[in-house]
PDB file of C-alpha atoms in Angstrom:
ATOM      1  CA  UNK A   1      -0.480   0.389   0.075  1.00 30.00           C
ATOM      2  CA  UNK A   2       1.393   3.639  -1.000  1.00 33.00           C
ATOM      3  CA  UNK A   3       0.840   6.547   1.439  1.00 35.00           C
ATOM      4  CA  UNK A   4       1.114   9.709   0.084  1.00 35.00           C
ATOM      5  CA  UNK A   5       0.728  12.586   2.448  1.00 35.00           C
ATOM      6  CA  UNK A   6      -1.115  16.126   0.666  1.00 36.00           C
ATOM      7  CA  UNK A   7      -0.878  18.966   2.981  1.00 35.00           C
ATOM      8  CA  UNK A   8      -1.375  17.344   5.993  1.00 32.00           C
ATOM      9  CA  UNK A   9      -4.943  16.890   6.271  1.00 34.00           C
ATOM     10  CA  UNK A  10      -5.007  13.785   4.151  1.00 38.00           C
ATOM     11  CA  UNK A  11      -3.660  10.452   3.094  1.00 38.00           C
ATOM     12  CA  UNK A  12      -3.771   8.434  -0.339  1.00 38.00           C
ATOM     13  CA  UNK A  13      -3.876   5.004  -0.400  1.00 38.00           C
ATOM     14  CA  UNK A  14      -3.669   2.956  -3.466  1.00 38.00           C
ATOM     15  CA  UNK A  15      -3.729  -0.470  -4.637  1.00 40.00           C
ATOM     16  CA  UNK A  16      -3.234  -1.917  -7.933  1.00 39.00           C
ATOM     17  CA  UNK A  17      -4.421  -4.330  -9.994  1.00 37.00           C
ATOM     18  CA  UNK A  18      -6.028  -7.203  -8.344  1.00 36.00           C
ATOM     19  CA  UNK A  19      -5.209  -9.639 -10.522  1.00 34.00           C
ATOM     20  CA  UNK A  20      -8.576  -9.687 -12.192  1.00 38.00           C
ATOM     21  CA  UNK A  21      -8.280 -10.997 -16.397  1.00 38.00           C
ATOM     22  CA  UNK A  22      -7.405  -7.645 -17.274  1.00 43.00           C
ATOM     23  CA  UNK A  23      -7.216  -3.899 -16.767  1.00 48.00           C
ATOM     24  CA  UNK A  24      -6.361  -2.010 -13.369  1.00 57.00           C
ATOM     25  CA  UNK A  25      -8.506  -2.013 -10.276  1.00 69.00           C
ATOM     26  CA  UNK A  26      -7.615   0.904  -7.874  1.00 76.00           C
ATOM     27  CA  UNK A  27      -8.535   1.688  -4.429  1.00 83.00           C
ATOM     28  CA  UNK A  28      -8.184   5.535  -3.300  1.00 86.00           C
ATOM     29  CA  UNK A  29      -8.777   6.200   0.271  1.00 90.00           C
ATOM     30  CA  UNK A  30      -8.768   9.983   1.609  1.00 91.00           C
ATOM     31  CA  UNK A  31      -8.568  10.512   5.302  1.00 91.00           C
ATOM     32  CA  UNK A  32      -9.677  13.466   6.844  1.00 88.00           C
ATOM     33  CA  UNK A  33      -7.397  16.007   9.870  1.00 85.00           C
ATOM     34  CA  UNK A  34     -11.505  15.522  11.457  1.00 86.00           C
ATOM     35  CA  UNK A  35     -11.282  11.925  11.376  1.00 87.00           C
ATOM     36  CA  UNK A  36     -13.341  11.331   8.421  1.00 91.00           C
ATOM     37  CA  UNK A  37     -12.273   9.285   5.156  1.00 92.00           C
ATOM     38  CA  UNK A  38     -14.048   8.375   2.185  1.00 94.00           C
ATOM     39  CA  UNK A  39     -13.002   5.298  -0.114  1.00 93.00           C
ATOM     40  CA  UNK A  40     -13.642   4.482  -3.816  1.00 92.00           C
ATOM     41  CA  UNK A  41     -12.787   1.463  -6.623  1.00 90.00           C
ATOM     42  CA  UNK A  42     -12.576   1.895  -9.493  1.00 84.00           C
ATOM     43  CA  UNK A  43     -11.990  -1.087 -11.598  1.00 80.00           C
ATOM     44  CA  UNK A  44     -10.729  -2.378 -15.589  1.00 69.00           C
ATOM     45  CA  UNK A  45     -10.980   1.537 -16.782  1.00 68.00           C
ATOM     46  CA  UNK A  46     -10.511   4.398 -14.399  1.00 68.00           C
ATOM     47  CA  UNK A  47     -14.612   5.420 -15.214  1.00 75.00           C
ATOM     48  CA  UNK A  48     -15.921   2.639 -13.914  1.00 82.00           C
ATOM     49  CA  UNK A  49     -16.756   2.448 -10.197  1.00 90.00           C
ATOM     50  CA  UNK A  50     -17.690   0.130  -8.644  1.00 91.00           C
ATOM     51  CA  UNK A  51     -17.628   0.829  -5.048  1.00 92.00           C
ATOM     52  CA  UNK A  52     -17.807   3.922  -2.566  1.00 95.00           C
ATOM     53  CA  UNK A  53     -18.072   4.480   0.619  1.00 94.00           C
ATOM     54  CA  UNK A  54     -17.705   7.283   3.071  1.00 93.00           C
ATOM     55  CA  UNK A  55     -16.993   6.918   6.777  1.00 92.00           C
ATOM     56  CA  UNK A  56     -17.028   3.229   6.512  1.00 90.00           C
ATOM     57  CA  UNK A  57     -20.852   3.702   5.195  1.00 92.00           C
ATOM     58  CA  UNK A  58     -21.115   1.959   1.329  1.00 93.00           C
ATOM     59  CA  UNK A  59     -22.921   4.916  -0.515  1.00 93.00           C
ATOM     60  CA  UNK A  60     -22.344   1.746  -4.071  1.00 92.00           C
ATOM     61  CA  UNK A  61     -21.069  -1.315  -4.629  1.00 90.00           C
ATOM     62  CA  UNK A  62     -21.297  -2.835  -7.936  1.00 89.00           C
ATOM     63  CA  UNK A  63     -18.373  -5.080  -7.298  1.00 82.00           C
ATOM     64  CA  UNK A  64     -19.018  -8.678  -8.974  1.00 76.00           C
ATOM     65  CA  UNK A  65     -17.046 -12.117  -8.680  1.00 60.00           C
ATOM     66  CA  UNK A  66     -16.916 -12.670 -12.555  1.00 57.00           C
ATOM     67  CA  UNK A  67     -13.375 -11.803 -13.755  1.00 51.00           C
ATOM     68  CA  UNK A  68     -14.356 -10.843 -16.974  1.00 51.00           C
ATOM     69  CA  UNK A  69     -17.611  -8.849 -16.660  1.00 47.00           C
ATOM     70  CA  UNK A  70     -18.243  -9.504 -20.265  1.00 47.00           C
ATOM     71  CA  UNK A  71     -15.259  -7.157 -21.462  1.00 51.00           C
ATOM     72  CA  UNK A  72     -14.381  -9.992 -23.886  1.00 55.00           C
ATOM     73  CA  UNK A  73     -17.422 -10.156 -25.737  1.00 57.00           C
ATOM     74  CA  UNK A  74     -16.099  -7.887 -28.533  1.00 59.00           C
ATOM     75  CA  UNK A  75     -13.006  -9.485 -28.749  1.00 62.00           C
ATOM     76  CA  UNK A  76     -16.125 -12.654 -29.244  1.00 71.00           C
ATOM     77  CA  UNK A  77     -17.552 -10.753 -31.249  1.00 81.00           C
ATOM     78  CA  UNK A  78     -15.141  -9.281 -34.203  1.00 90.00           C
ATOM     79  CA  UNK A  79     -12.587 -10.840 -36.321  1.00 95.00           C
ATOM     80  CA  UNK A  80     -10.470  -8.853 -39.674  1.00 97.00           C
ATOM     81  CA  UNK A  81     -12.806 -10.142 -42.284  1.00 97.00           C
ATOM     82  CA  UNK A  82     -15.797  -8.850 -40.582  1.00 97.00           C
ATOM     83  CA  UNK A  83     -14.488  -5.654 -39.848  1.00 97.00           C
ATOM     84  CA  UNK A  84     -13.242  -4.983 -43.779  1.00 98.00           C
ATOM     85  CA  UNK A  85     -16.609  -6.252 -44.710  1.00 97.00           C
ATOM     86  CA  UNK A  86     -18.405  -4.036 -42.786  1.00 97.00           C
ATOM     87  CA  UNK A  87     -16.701  -1.131 -43.364  1.00 98.00           C
ATOM     88  CA  UNK A  88     -17.362  -1.968 -47.252  1.00 98.00           C
ATOM     89  CA  UNK A  89     -21.013  -2.172 -47.359  1.00 98.00           C
ATOM     90  CA  UNK A  90     -21.853  -0.325 -44.116  1.00 97.00           C
ATOM     91  CA  UNK A  91     -24.523   2.695 -45.213  1.00 98.00           C
ATOM     92  CA  UNK A  92     -22.268   6.104 -44.306  1.00 97.00           C
ATOM     93  CA  UNK A  93     -24.594   7.506 -42.943  1.00 97.00           C
ATOM     94  CA  UNK A  94     -24.875   5.768 -40.286  1.00 97.00           C
ATOM     95  CA  UNK A  95     -21.263   6.708 -38.750  1.00 97.00           C
ATOM     96  CA  UNK A  96     -20.258   9.382 -41.663  1.00 97.00           C
ATOM     97  CA  UNK A  97     -21.112  11.471 -38.017  1.00 97.00           C
ATOM     98  CA  UNK A  98     -18.869  10.455 -35.775  1.00 96.00           C
ATOM     99  CA  UNK A  99     -15.886   9.097 -38.122  1.00 98.00           C
ATOM    100  CA  UNK A 100     -16.382  13.010 -39.928  1.00 98.00           C
ATOM    101  CA  UNK A 101     -16.064  14.585 -36.591  1.00 98.00           C
ATOM    102  CA  UNK A 102     -12.852  12.353 -35.381  1.00 98.00           C
ATOM    103  CA  UNK A 103     -11.262  13.297 -38.483  1.00 98.00           C
ATOM    104  CA  UNK A 104     -11.830  17.028 -37.906  1.00 98.00           C
ATOM    105  CA  UNK A 105     -11.793  17.287 -34.576  1.00 98.00           C
ATOM    106  CA  UNK A 106      -8.272  14.923 -34.221  1.00 98.00           C
ATOM    107  CA  UNK A 107      -6.508  15.961 -37.346  1.00 98.00           C
ATOM    108  CA  UNK A 108      -7.376  20.435 -36.004  1.00 98.00           C
ATOM    109  CA  UNK A 109      -5.409  19.465 -33.105  1.00 98.00           C
ATOM    110  CA  UNK A 110      -2.619  17.605 -34.735  1.00 98.00           C
ATOM    111  CA  UNK A 111      -2.001  20.932 -36.456  1.00 98.00           C
ATOM    112  CA  UNK A 112      -1.899  22.989 -33.943  1.00 98.00           C
ATOM    113  CA  UNK A 113       0.860  20.787 -32.344  1.00 97.00           C
ATOM    114  CA  UNK A 114       2.721  20.829 -35.887  1.00 96.00           C
ATOM    115  CA  UNK A 115       2.341  24.960 -35.465  1.00 96.00           C
ATOM    116  CA  UNK A 116       3.288  25.953 -31.781  1.00 97.00           C
ATOM    117  CA  UNK A 117       5.249  24.588 -29.179  1.00 96.00           C
ATOM    118  CA  UNK A 118       3.479  21.370 -27.109  1.00 97.00           C
ATOM    119  CA  UNK A 119       5.358  19.019 -25.498  1.00 95.00           C
ATOM    120  CA  UNK A 120       8.063  17.215 -25.760  1.00 95.00           C
ATOM    121  CA  UNK A 121       7.727  19.232 -29.915  1.00 96.00           C
ATOM    122  CA  UNK A 122       8.087  15.355 -31.095  1.00 96.00           C
ATOM    123  CA  UNK A 123       5.833  16.034 -34.041  1.00 96.00           C
ATOM    124  CA  UNK A 124       7.413  18.920 -35.307  1.00 94.00           C
ATOM    125  CA  UNK A 125      10.832  17.545 -34.795  1.00 93.00           C
ATOM    126  CA  UNK A 126       9.995  15.040 -37.530  1.00 93.00           C
ATOM    127  CA  UNK A 127       8.102  17.707 -39.231  1.00 91.00           C
ATOM    128  CA  UNK A 128      10.850  19.487 -39.756  1.00 87.00           C
ATOM    129  CA  UNK A 129      12.949  16.720 -41.088  1.00 72.00           C
ATOM    130  CA  UNK A 130      10.069  15.500 -43.909  1.00 66.00           C
ATOM    131  CA  UNK A 131      10.828  15.611 -47.556  1.00 63.00           C
ATOM    132  CA  UNK A 132       6.831  16.940 -49.068  1.00 59.00           C
ATOM    133  CA  UNK A 133       6.721  13.405 -50.644  1.00 66.00           C
ATOM    134  CA  UNK A 134       7.956  11.877 -47.849  1.00 89.00           C
ATOM    135  CA  UNK A 135       3.906  10.642 -46.761  1.00 93.00           C
ATOM    136  CA  UNK A 136       4.971   8.272 -44.102  1.00 93.00           C
ATOM    137  CA  UNK A 137       7.426  10.786 -42.096  1.00 94.00           C
ATOM    138  CA  UNK A 138       4.337  13.456 -42.353  1.00 95.00           C
ATOM    139  CA  UNK A 139       2.258  10.796 -40.600  1.00 97.00           C
ATOM    140  CA  UNK A 140       3.818   9.888 -37.710  1.00 95.00           C
ATOM    141  CA  UNK A 141       4.956  13.821 -37.651  1.00 96.00           C
ATOM    142  CA  UNK A 142       0.953  14.371 -37.436  1.00 97.00           C
ATOM    143  CA  UNK A 143       0.044  11.709 -35.066  1.00 98.00           C
ATOM    144  CA  UNK A 144       3.136  12.572 -32.576  1.00 98.00           C
ATOM    145  CA  UNK A 145       1.992  16.247 -32.755  1.00 98.00           C
ATOM    146  CA  UNK A 146      -2.165  16.134 -31.996  1.00 98.00           C
ATOM    147  CA  UNK A 147      -0.373  14.141 -28.559  1.00 98.00           C
ATOM    148  CA  UNK A 148       2.762  16.542 -28.117  1.00 98.00           C
ATOM    149  CA  UNK A 149      -0.463  19.250 -27.627  1.00 98.00           C
ATOM    150  CA  UNK A 150      -2.957  17.239 -25.912  1.00 97.00           C
ATOM    151  CA  UNK A 151      -0.273  16.012 -23.671  1.00 96.00           C
ATOM    152  CA  UNK A 152       0.624  19.730 -23.065  1.00 96.00           C
ATOM    153  CA  UNK A 153      -2.691  20.707 -21.944  1.00 96.00           C
ATOM    154  CA  UNK A 154      -4.208  21.712 -25.291  1.00 97.00           C
ATOM    155  CA  UNK A 155      -7.796  22.387 -24.592  1.00 96.00           C
ATOM    156  CA  UNK A 156      -8.711  21.567 -28.087  1.00 98.00           C
ATOM    157  CA  UNK A 157     -11.567  18.426 -28.570  1.00 97.00           C
ATOM    158  CA  UNK A 158     -10.077  15.281 -28.931  1.00 97.00           C
ATOM    159  CA  UNK A 159     -12.644  11.841 -30.474  1.00 97.00           C
ATOM    160  CA  UNK A 160     -11.156   9.036 -28.621  1.00 95.00           C
ATOM    161  CA  UNK A 161     -11.109   5.050 -29.622  1.00 95.00           C
ATOM    162  CA  UNK A 162     -10.816   2.414 -26.341  1.00 90.00           C
ATOM    163  CA  UNK A 163     -10.969   5.290 -24.330  1.00 88.00           C
ATOM    164  CA  UNK A 164      -8.111   6.598 -25.206  1.00 93.00           C
ATOM    165  CA  UNK A 165      -7.422   9.827 -26.855  1.00 95.00           C
ATOM    166  CA  UNK A 166      -4.184   9.465 -28.013  1.00 97.00           C
ATOM    167  CA  UNK A 167      -5.104   6.184 -29.745  1.00 97.00           C
ATOM    168  CA  UNK A 168      -8.242   8.338 -30.929  1.00 97.00           C
ATOM    169  CA  UNK A 169      -5.650  10.780 -32.260  1.00 98.00           C
ATOM    170  CA  UNK A 170      -3.243   7.861 -33.790  1.00 98.00           C
ATOM    171  CA  UNK A 171      -5.859   5.590 -35.732  1.00 98.00           C
ATOM    172  CA  UNK A 172      -6.693   8.771 -37.399  1.00 98.00           C
ATOM    173  CA  UNK A 173      -4.523  11.010 -38.058  1.00 98.00           C
ATOM    174  CA  UNK A 174      -2.348   9.408 -40.373  1.00 98.00           C
ATOM    175  CA  UNK A 175      -4.955   7.946 -42.564  1.00 98.00           C
ATOM    176  CA  UNK A 176      -6.449  12.124 -42.834  1.00 98.00           C
ATOM    177  CA  UNK A 177      -2.600  12.950 -44.282  1.00 98.00           C
ATOM    178  CA  UNK A 178      -2.795  10.375 -45.980  1.00 98.00           C
ATOM    179  CA  UNK A 179      -6.074  10.882 -48.258  1.00 98.00           C
ATOM    180  CA  UNK A 180      -5.568  14.387 -48.431  1.00 97.00           C
ATOM    181  CA  UNK A 181      -1.952  14.155 -49.580  1.00 96.00           C
ATOM    182  CA  UNK A 182      -2.963  11.247 -52.667  1.00 97.00           C
ATOM    183  CA  UNK A 183      -7.070  13.288 -53.014  1.00 97.00           C
ATOM    184  CA  UNK A 184      -8.851  10.053 -52.112  1.00 97.00           C
ATOM    185  CA  UNK A 185     -12.841  10.552 -52.186  1.00 97.00           C
ATOM    186  CA  UNK A 186     -14.025  11.988 -48.541  1.00 97.00           C
ATOM    187  CA  UNK A 187     -16.197   8.298 -48.526  1.00 98.00           C
ATOM    188  CA  UNK A 188     -12.977   6.337 -49.346  1.00 98.00           C
ATOM    189  CA  UNK A 189     -11.417   7.994 -46.204  1.00 98.00           C
ATOM    190  CA  UNK A 190     -14.189   7.321 -43.758  1.00 98.00           C
ATOM    191  CA  UNK A 191     -14.582   4.271 -44.436  1.00 98.00           C
ATOM    192  CA  UNK A 192     -11.072   3.149 -43.631  1.00 98.00           C
ATOM    193  CA  UNK A 193     -11.250   5.453 -40.804  1.00 98.00           C
ATOM    194  CA  UNK A 194     -13.986   2.652 -40.010  1.00 98.00           C
ATOM    195  CA  UNK A 195     -11.439   0.013 -40.493  1.00 98.00           C
ATOM    196  CA  UNK A 196      -8.598   1.642 -38.230  1.00 98.00           C
ATOM    197  CA  UNK A 197     -10.623   2.357 -35.184  1.00 98.00           C
ATOM    198  CA  UNK A 198     -12.172  -1.111 -35.248  1.00 97.00           C
ATOM    199  CA  UNK A 199      -9.099  -3.302 -35.659  1.00 97.00           C
ATOM    200  CA  UNK A 200      -7.681  -0.914 -33.006  1.00 97.00           C
ATOM    201  CA  UNK A 201     -10.380  -1.050 -30.782  1.00 96.00           C
ATOM    202  CA  UNK A 202     -10.782  -5.381 -31.485  1.00 96.00           C
ATOM    203  CA  UNK A 203      -6.981  -5.287 -30.430  1.00 95.00           C
ATOM    204  CA  UNK A 204      -7.811  -3.628 -26.969  1.00 93.00           C
ATOM    205  CA  UNK A 205     -10.809  -5.133 -26.212  1.00 90.00           C
ATOM    206  CA  UNK A 206      -8.818  -8.289 -25.546  1.00 90.00           C
ATOM    207  CA  UNK A 207      -6.230  -6.533 -23.654  1.00 89.00           C
ATOM    208  CA  UNK A 208      -8.282  -3.973 -21.435  1.00 81.00           C
ATOM    209  CA  UNK A 209      -8.986  -0.632 -21.164  1.00 75.00           C
ATOM    210  CA  UNK A 210      -5.452  -0.106 -19.037  1.00 74.00           C
ATOM    211  CA  UNK A 211      -2.853  -1.986 -19.311  1.00 82.00           C
ATOM    212  CA  UNK A 212       1.123  -1.565 -19.378  1.00 89.00           C
ATOM    213  CA  UNK A 213       1.285  -2.491 -22.932  1.00 93.00           C
ATOM    214  CA  UNK A 214       1.233   0.965 -24.717  1.00 94.00           C
ATOM    215  CA  UNK A 215      -1.983   1.642 -27.095  1.00 94.00           C
ATOM    216  CA  UNK A 216      -0.366   3.507 -29.555  1.00 96.00           C
ATOM    217  CA  UNK A 217       0.573  -0.103 -30.721  1.00 96.00           C
ATOM    218  CA  UNK A 218      -2.279  -1.053 -31.528  1.00 97.00           C
ATOM    219  CA  UNK A 219      -3.944   2.233 -32.386  1.00 97.00           C
ATOM    220  CA  UNK A 220      -0.669   2.949 -35.108  1.00 98.00           C
ATOM    221  CA  UNK A 221      -1.374  -0.896 -36.108  1.00 98.00           C
ATOM    222  CA  UNK A 222      -5.041  -0.058 -36.627  1.00 98.00           C
ATOM    223  CA  UNK A 223      -4.448   3.230 -39.021  1.00 98.00           C
ATOM    224  CA  UNK A 224      -1.803   1.620 -41.122  1.00 98.00           C
ATOM    225  CA  UNK A 225      -4.501  -1.166 -41.866  1.00 98.00           C
ATOM    226  CA  UNK A 226      -6.101   1.642 -42.551  1.00 98.00           C
ATOM    227  CA  UNK A 227      -3.867   3.023 -45.056  1.00 98.00           C
ATOM    228  CA  UNK A 228      -3.471  -0.114 -46.685  1.00 98.00           C
ATOM    229  CA  UNK A 229      -7.556   0.172 -47.288  1.00 98.00           C
ATOM    230  CA  UNK A 230      -7.323   3.592 -48.538  1.00 97.00           C
ATOM    231  CA  UNK A 231      -4.805   2.575 -51.205  1.00 97.00           C
ATOM    232  CA  UNK A 232      -6.811  -0.699 -51.762  1.00 97.00           C
ATOM    233  CA  UNK A 233      -5.758  -3.407 -50.364  1.00 96.00           C
ATOM    234  CA  UNK A 234      -7.675  -6.328 -48.954  1.00 95.00           C
ATOM    235  CA  UNK A 235      -8.051  -8.856 -46.341  1.00 97.00           C
ATOM    236  CA  UNK A 236      -4.856 -10.295 -47.544  1.00 97.00           C
ATOM    237  CA  UNK A 237      -2.967  -7.372 -46.859  1.00 97.00           C
ATOM    238  CA  UNK A 238      -4.225  -6.043 -43.453  1.00 98.00           C
ATOM    239  CA  UNK A 239      -3.773  -9.353 -42.339  1.00 98.00           C
ATOM    240  CA  UNK A 240      -0.320  -9.431 -42.918  1.00 97.00           C
ATOM    241  CA  UNK A 241      -0.050  -6.055 -42.004  1.00 98.00           C
ATOM    242  CA  UNK A 242      -1.064  -6.416 -38.565  1.00 98.00           C
ATOM    243  CA  UNK A 243       1.062  -9.510 -37.937  1.00 97.00           C
ATOM    244  CA  UNK A 244       3.997  -7.939 -39.129  1.00 97.00           C
ATOM    245  CA  UNK A 245       3.481  -4.291 -36.701  1.00 97.00           C
ATOM    246  CA  UNK A 246       2.788  -6.768 -33.907  1.00 97.00           C
ATOM    247  CA  UNK A 247       6.089  -8.750 -34.559  1.00 96.00           C
ATOM    248  CA  UNK A 248       7.956  -5.077 -35.031  1.00 95.00           C
ATOM    249  CA  UNK A 249       6.660  -3.141 -31.599  1.00 94.00           C
ATOM    250  CA  UNK A 250       4.598  -5.033 -29.115  1.00 94.00           C
ATOM    251  CA  UNK A 251       5.903  -4.542 -25.940  1.00 89.00           C
ATOM    252  CA  UNK A 252       5.982  -0.870 -25.683  1.00 94.00           C
ATOM    253  CA  UNK A 253       5.069  -0.113 -22.191  1.00 93.00           C
ATOM    254  CA  UNK A 254       2.681   2.468 -21.572  1.00 91.00           C
ATOM    255  CA  UNK A 255       3.792   4.481 -18.387  1.00 85.00           C
ATOM    256  CA  UNK A 256       0.507   6.928 -18.060  1.00 83.00           C
ATOM    257  CA  UNK A 257      -0.341   9.749 -20.225  1.00 83.00           C
ATOM    258  CA  UNK A 258       2.857  12.230 -20.290  1.00 89.00           C
ATOM    259  CA  UNK A 259       4.500  13.786 -23.167  1.00 93.00           C
ATOM    260  CA  UNK A 260       7.069  10.914 -24.542  1.00 95.00           C
ATOM    261  CA  UNK A 261       3.845   9.215 -25.881  1.00 96.00           C
ATOM    262  CA  UNK A 262       3.918  11.692 -28.892  1.00 97.00           C
ATOM    263  CA  UNK A 263       7.398   9.778 -29.626  1.00 97.00           C
ATOM    264  CA  UNK A 264       5.789   5.883 -28.939  1.00 97.00           C
ATOM    265  CA  UNK A 265       3.295   7.292 -31.312  1.00 97.00           C
ATOM    266  CA  UNK A 266       5.700   7.872 -34.030  1.00 97.00           C
ATOM    267  CA  UNK A 267       6.948   4.926 -33.489  1.00 97.00           C
ATOM    268  CA  UNK A 268       3.703   2.659 -33.392  1.00 97.00           C
ATOM    269  CA  UNK A 269       2.790   4.885 -36.793  1.00 98.00           C
ATOM    270  CA  UNK A 270       6.369   3.834 -38.149  1.00 97.00           C
ATOM    271  CA  UNK A 271       6.554   0.195 -37.369  1.00 97.00           C
ATOM    272  CA  UNK A 272       2.138  -0.309 -38.660  1.00 97.00           C
ATOM    273  CA  UNK A 273       3.643   1.586 -42.251  1.00 97.00           C
ATOM    274  CA  UNK A 274       6.262  -0.742 -42.303  1.00 97.00           C
ATOM    275  CA  UNK A 275       4.803  -3.874 -41.741  1.00 97.00           C
ATOM    276  CA  UNK A 276       2.602  -2.473 -45.080  1.00 97.00           C
ATOM    277  CA  UNK A 277       5.327  -2.086 -46.666  1.00 96.00           C
ATOM    278  CA  UNK A 278       7.077  -5.152 -46.132  1.00 97.00           C
ATOM    279  CA  UNK A 279       4.481  -7.323 -47.481  1.00 96.00           C
ATOM    280  CA  UNK A 280       4.325  -4.989 -50.679  1.00 96.00           C
ATOM    281  CA  UNK A 281       7.988  -6.222 -50.590  1.00 96.00           C
ATOM    282  CA  UNK A 282       6.872  -9.551 -50.648  1.00 96.00           C
ATOM    283  CA  UNK A 283       8.803  -9.592 -46.842  1.00 96.00           C
ATOM    284  CA  UNK A 284       6.457 -11.018 -44.110  1.00 95.00           C
ATOM    285  CA  UNK A 285       7.028 -12.311 -40.240  1.00 96.00           C
ATOM    286  CA  UNK A 286       5.952 -16.039 -39.994  1.00 95.00           C
ATOM    287  CA  UNK A 287       4.568 -18.051 -37.643  1.00 95.00           C
ATOM    288  CA  UNK A 288       7.561 -19.130 -34.646  1.00 95.00           C
ATOM    289  CA  UNK A 289       9.225 -16.127 -35.628  1.00 94.00           C
ATOM    290  CA  UNK A 290       9.644 -14.852 -32.087  1.00 93.00           C
ATOM    291  CA  UNK A 291       5.091 -13.880 -30.566  1.00 94.00           C
ATOM    292  CA  UNK A 292       4.090 -14.871 -33.509  1.00 96.00           C
ATOM    293  CA  UNK A 293       1.541 -17.149 -34.051  1.00 95.00           C
ATOM    294  CA  UNK A 294       0.280 -18.410 -37.935  1.00 95.00           C
ATOM    295  CA  UNK A 295      -2.828 -17.083 -38.794  1.00 95.00           C
ATOM    296  CA  UNK A 296      -3.638 -13.542 -37.479  1.00 97.00           C
ATOM    297  CA  UNK A 297      -6.338 -13.798 -35.052  1.00 96.00           C
ATOM    298  CA  UNK A 298      -3.854 -16.390 -32.821  1.00 96.00           C
ATOM    299  CA  UNK A 299      -1.238 -13.070 -33.385  1.00 97.00           C
ATOM    300  CA  UNK A 300      -3.687 -11.054 -32.467  1.00 96.00           C
ATOM    301  CA  UNK A 301      -4.936 -13.371 -28.940  1.00 95.00           C
ATOM    302  CA  UNK A 302      -1.372 -14.071 -28.277  1.00 95.00           C
ATOM    303  CA  UNK A 303      -0.524 -10.262 -28.084  1.00 96.00           C
ATOM    304  CA  UNK A 304      -3.308  -9.940 -26.015  1.00 94.00           C
ATOM    305  CA  UNK A 305      -2.099 -12.524 -23.812  1.00 93.00           C
ATOM    306  CA  UNK A 306       1.354 -11.177 -23.374  1.00 93.00           C
ATOM    307  CA  UNK A 307      -0.010  -7.560 -22.740  1.00 92.00           C
ATOM    308  CA  UNK A 308      -3.147  -8.930 -20.073  1.00 88.00           C
ATOM    309  CA  UNK A 309      -1.488 -11.257 -18.187  1.00 89.00           C
ATOM    310  CA  UNK A 310       2.363 -11.169 -18.988  1.00 89.00           C
ATOM    311  CA  UNK A 311       3.051  -7.848 -18.624  1.00 90.00           C
ATOM    312  CA  UNK A 312       1.278  -7.407 -15.442  1.00 83.00           C
ATOM    313  CA  UNK A 313       4.105  -7.217 -12.765  1.00 86.00           C
ATOM    314  CA  UNK A 314       5.074  -5.217 -15.229  1.00 87.00           C
ATOM    315  CA  UNK A 315       2.581  -2.798 -14.587  1.00 80.00           C
ATOM    316  CA  UNK A 316       3.185  -3.108 -10.906  1.00 81.00           C
ATOM    317  CA  UNK A 317       7.040  -1.799 -11.430  1.00 86.00           C
ATOM    318  CA  UNK A 318       6.081   0.556 -13.202  1.00 84.00           C
ATOM    319  CA  UNK A 319       3.420   2.134 -10.342  1.00 78.00           C
ATOM    320  CA  UNK A 320       6.496   2.212  -7.548  1.00 82.00           C
ATOM    321  CA  UNK A 321       8.284   3.453  -9.833  1.00 84.00           C
ATOM    322  CA  UNK A 322       6.247   6.236 -10.461  1.00 78.00           C
ATOM    323  CA  UNK A 323       4.741   7.077  -7.729  1.00 74.00           C
ATOM    324  CA  UNK A 324       8.235   5.930  -5.370  1.00 74.00           C
ATOM    325  CA  UNK A 325       9.508   3.124  -4.141  1.00 62.00           C
ATOM    326  CA  UNK A 326       9.513   3.768  -0.763  1.00 49.00           C
ATOM    327  CA  UNK A 327       5.899   4.414  -1.082  1.00 46.00           C
ATOM    328  CA  UNK A 328       4.950   0.412  -1.787  1.00 43.00           C
ATOM    329  CA  UNK A 329       5.371  -2.163   0.477  1.00 43.00           C
TER     330      UNK A 329
END
């Protein structure tokens, strides 16, 4: 239990994770100098409050003994082939509002990050070295710049993916950059955004909203799949893009929202587009190459297992480092 003093009147006690199937659970307790206390437990994600106590009295208790709480339902429903079929056939009137807002808002904050000095200025650094026809560099610069601004405190709105603004930026901005540069019709861009968002969500659904596994990996992979779709790629190309990308950057850790997220996003976008280019140049990773398992669905499940179960102690260690090892027993 870690104890942090605040203004000599409050103490904050934090425990997590509790070893559930996925996600990170926190038990936050606050003590006043007048003897009062409060407790809040959040399970699986940072907005899911399952227990509220005040002075020992339970005000809300929605905890469950089910270790999954249905969290893996999306994993069971989604697959790559169905995602592509959905993108091909969906009535755009059903999704245009949310996808258009994602493209507009997230590209706008990216432009702000490229224009002004926010965060670590990772996007500006990449953009300063970009050649006019180097779309890969432009795409990762733009995605990183959006995170620069967001992590730097820019108040502009962002449309999220998998509960994360940074993942929402990563999954969308590279596709907007490619579509604008190549003069791709708007309808095609929106369908490519649907591919990117859903493949990002599919990967994260088996991991959980909060994990020591950096969500930019999932979103960067999704963005590369969306770009493959934008350029006319079909299921085989998209499947190999996923496998090649996950074989490159899986294992990058999440240590909280901070300026270095922008650099991780740039790396994830680059790895995703490298995965696409590998396939286009008759190169690929095969089952048995490290964590790669034969078949895209099996590889996604394998990476989910690494992130959800294998990196559990990684999360504990990151928490120790972030709040000071001397405060954790």
